[in-house]
Amino acid sequence: MSDSPAHAGFQAPDPAELNKLFPGYEIESLIATGGMGAVYCAVQKSLDRIVALKILPQEFSKDAAFCEGFEAEAKAMARLNHPNLIGVYDFGEAGGMLYIIMEFVKGKSIYHSAHGRAIDSREVIRLVSAVCDGLAHAHENGIIHRDIKPSNILLDLNAQPKIGDFGLARPIERKIQEGEEIFGTPHYTAPEVVNAPHSVDYRADIFSVGVMLHELLTGKLPADDPRPPSAIVHCDRRFDVIVRRATHNNPAGRYSSAAEMAKDLAVIANSAAKSVVRAPAPGGRGHAGPRVAAPLQPRRVVKAKNSSGFPAFILLLAVVTIGAGVYFYRSSLVPPEKPMPAGPSNSGPVSAIIPEVSSSTGDLSEEPDPDLDRPSDLKVAPKPRPIVVEEPEEPAPEPIAKQPKFDVPGFFERARNIMRGKAKPAITSRDSNLRENFSEFGVKLERQVRKLESGRIQVMGALEENLKSWAEDGSQIPVEVDYDLSDIPDVDEIFEEFLGFQNKIEDSFQQALSVHSATYILGLEKQIERLQTENDPAAIALIKQEIELTKKQKGYFVALMLGLDPDVMDSSDDDE
């Protein structure tokens, strides 16, 4: 079952229902749910193999542009074949839902295995190098992942990392559609993904890997502690250079490829291995064993003239005894510093860090489980010794209400502009239909005015003034007839007729926008998933409020799409 709660915006179908849509598969269980869909464990009957089936909400299948991109991305990912990438077997549409069949990986993500903990540097090199290898293969085949982070890296039962959640991946040659910049994970996303989304290339993935490298080494994100890794955990300073280059704000300052970054990590690993010198075993050469430090040379003792060996021995024994007493006395006062370990212990293979738990494909940005039992033999880098302060520390101040860390207003503005772009055809059609209806309405009223036998000039003047005012107000026909127009023959019937046409236009427009409204809500829910790990409750609360307004007030999303102030919406628009 999923480790993350189901979202109100998407109800995952029951496995029994899906079995009717996928006769070639036996849908066994639901693995995970999220704002972007649900993942199931299934058995492909023809090959008798376990696969992961991911389905997307029906709203996505109604978006022609999304379907076109989905097909291009699925085909591109299916060409990938690498041990560090989750394989894609098939894709399509069933029951109005887009789906994708993927390799099933039994294991948890790096996020679940190591969140908030500084991992041993050799283990970090192994994991990140494998991620770089997988990304290099994807980049060489024209695929950008665009959402690299620990929760999207699965560890199989052999502790081998596999990159999952290619839901935001894009073929390099495919133009990024307007609006896709709202996706991505805060603190892992490269600056250009938000600032210049149309210029994003494979170097955005390298930025995310650099952030992940810093986090695995230190247990902290660079946004939370921007110091170099070596200043936080006293690791090899060459890691600082790699992190700094990978996370350069300018893409031109980053590594030219993921493979190049892996090579620099290999240099650190190789030098660490060479630093272990093997000492010869007694009676032979080349015996493997720890390096043995050369013994300290004893101080030469000059014998006094005319003295025998025995008094000299007594004198030497006294000196040694006094020296030993001083040494143990000082040792009891100041505890000795413990040396930093050079690498992982000999307790067992790295694969022991992976708990055998329920399966997951790692592609739904799962929340951390605070009660998750981490393996006892996880190789965690030792923390530096705390500095002893003689004076007592002052009590910490009471926590105050925090402002959102995340730029929520900026996010809303970008997301709304995106949705306006998607809704533009419907808006254009609505405006055109309203103008046409209003024009026919005015023509018919003018024709009726000409039938008047008296007061025609005054009534025509009032009509022209009203028509001009209504046209400036969006070519909207008012609900009530102006008193100055009450003398027009059949005026009430004419108003009722064209108001009916106008209402049909608005109903059709709102129906067209309902698909975009659902997409907007899903995007907001996806952002909440990303912020769950950022300890930003203020931002999450604001986004949840936006979701509730969009769901409950029928005219709220319409006002947003038309560039109107949603705060002036009539409360009668609220859903009951």
PDB file of C-alpha atoms in Angstrom, residues 119-120 122-123 126-127 155-160 344-355 375-380:
ATOM      1  CA  ILE A 119      25.827   8.964   4.867  1.00  0.00           C
ATOM      2  CA  ASP A 120      29.372   7.632   4.691  1.00  0.00           C
ATOM      3  CA  ARG A 122      32.184   6.096   0.081  1.00  0.00           C
ATOM      4  CA  GLU A 123      28.551   5.034   0.037  1.00  0.00           C
ATOM      5  CA  ARG A 126      28.680   4.748  -5.066  1.00  0.00           C
ATOM      6  CA  LEU A 127      25.068   5.925  -5.113  1.00  0.00           C
ATOM      7  CA  LEU A 155      17.135   1.107  -4.212  1.00  0.00           C
ATOM      8  CA  ASP A 156      16.527  -2.483  -5.246  1.00  0.00           C
ATOM      9  CA  LEU A 157      17.184  -5.460  -2.993  1.00  0.00           C
ATOM     10  CA  ASN A 158      20.868  -5.345  -4.000  1.00  0.00           C
ATOM     11  CA  ALA A 159      21.075  -1.644  -3.024  1.00  0.00           C
ATOM     12  CA  GLN A 160      21.486  -0.623  -6.658  1.00  0.00           C
ATOM     13  CA  PRO A 344      32.881   2.275   5.794  1.00  0.00           C
ATOM     14  CA  SER A 345      33.353  -0.346   8.411  1.00  0.00           C
ATOM     15  CA  ASN A 346      33.876  -3.998   7.685  1.00  0.00           C
ATOM     16  CA  SER A 347      30.512  -4.896   9.116  1.00  0.00           C
ATOM     17  CA  GLY A 348      29.097  -6.065   5.802  1.00  0.00           C
ATOM     18  CA  PRO A 349      28.181  -5.113   2.226  1.00  0.00           C
ATOM     19  CA  VAL A 350      26.452  -1.840   1.425  1.00  0.00           C
ATOM     20  CA  SER A 351      23.317  -3.679   0.366  1.00  0.00           C
ATOM     21  CA  ALA A 352      22.610  -4.257   4.045  1.00  0.00           C
ATOM     22  CA  ILE A 353      21.343  -0.680   4.317  1.00  0.00           C
ATOM     23  CA  ILE A 354      18.238  -1.539   2.307  1.00  0.00           C
ATOM     24  CA  PRO A 355      15.290  -2.810   4.327  1.00  0.00           C
ATOM     25  CA  PRO A 375      18.424  -0.349   9.290  1.00  0.00           C
ATOM     26  CA  SER A 376      20.757  -0.574  12.230  1.00  0.00           C
ATOM     27  CA  ASP A 377      23.844  -1.019  10.052  1.00  0.00           C
ATOM     28  CA  LEU A 378      23.281   2.016   7.859  1.00  0.00           C
ATOM     29  CA  LYS A 379      26.697   3.544   7.402  1.00  0.00           C
ATOM     30  CA  VAL A 380      26.216   7.022   8.782  1.00  0.00           C
TER      31      VAL A 380
END
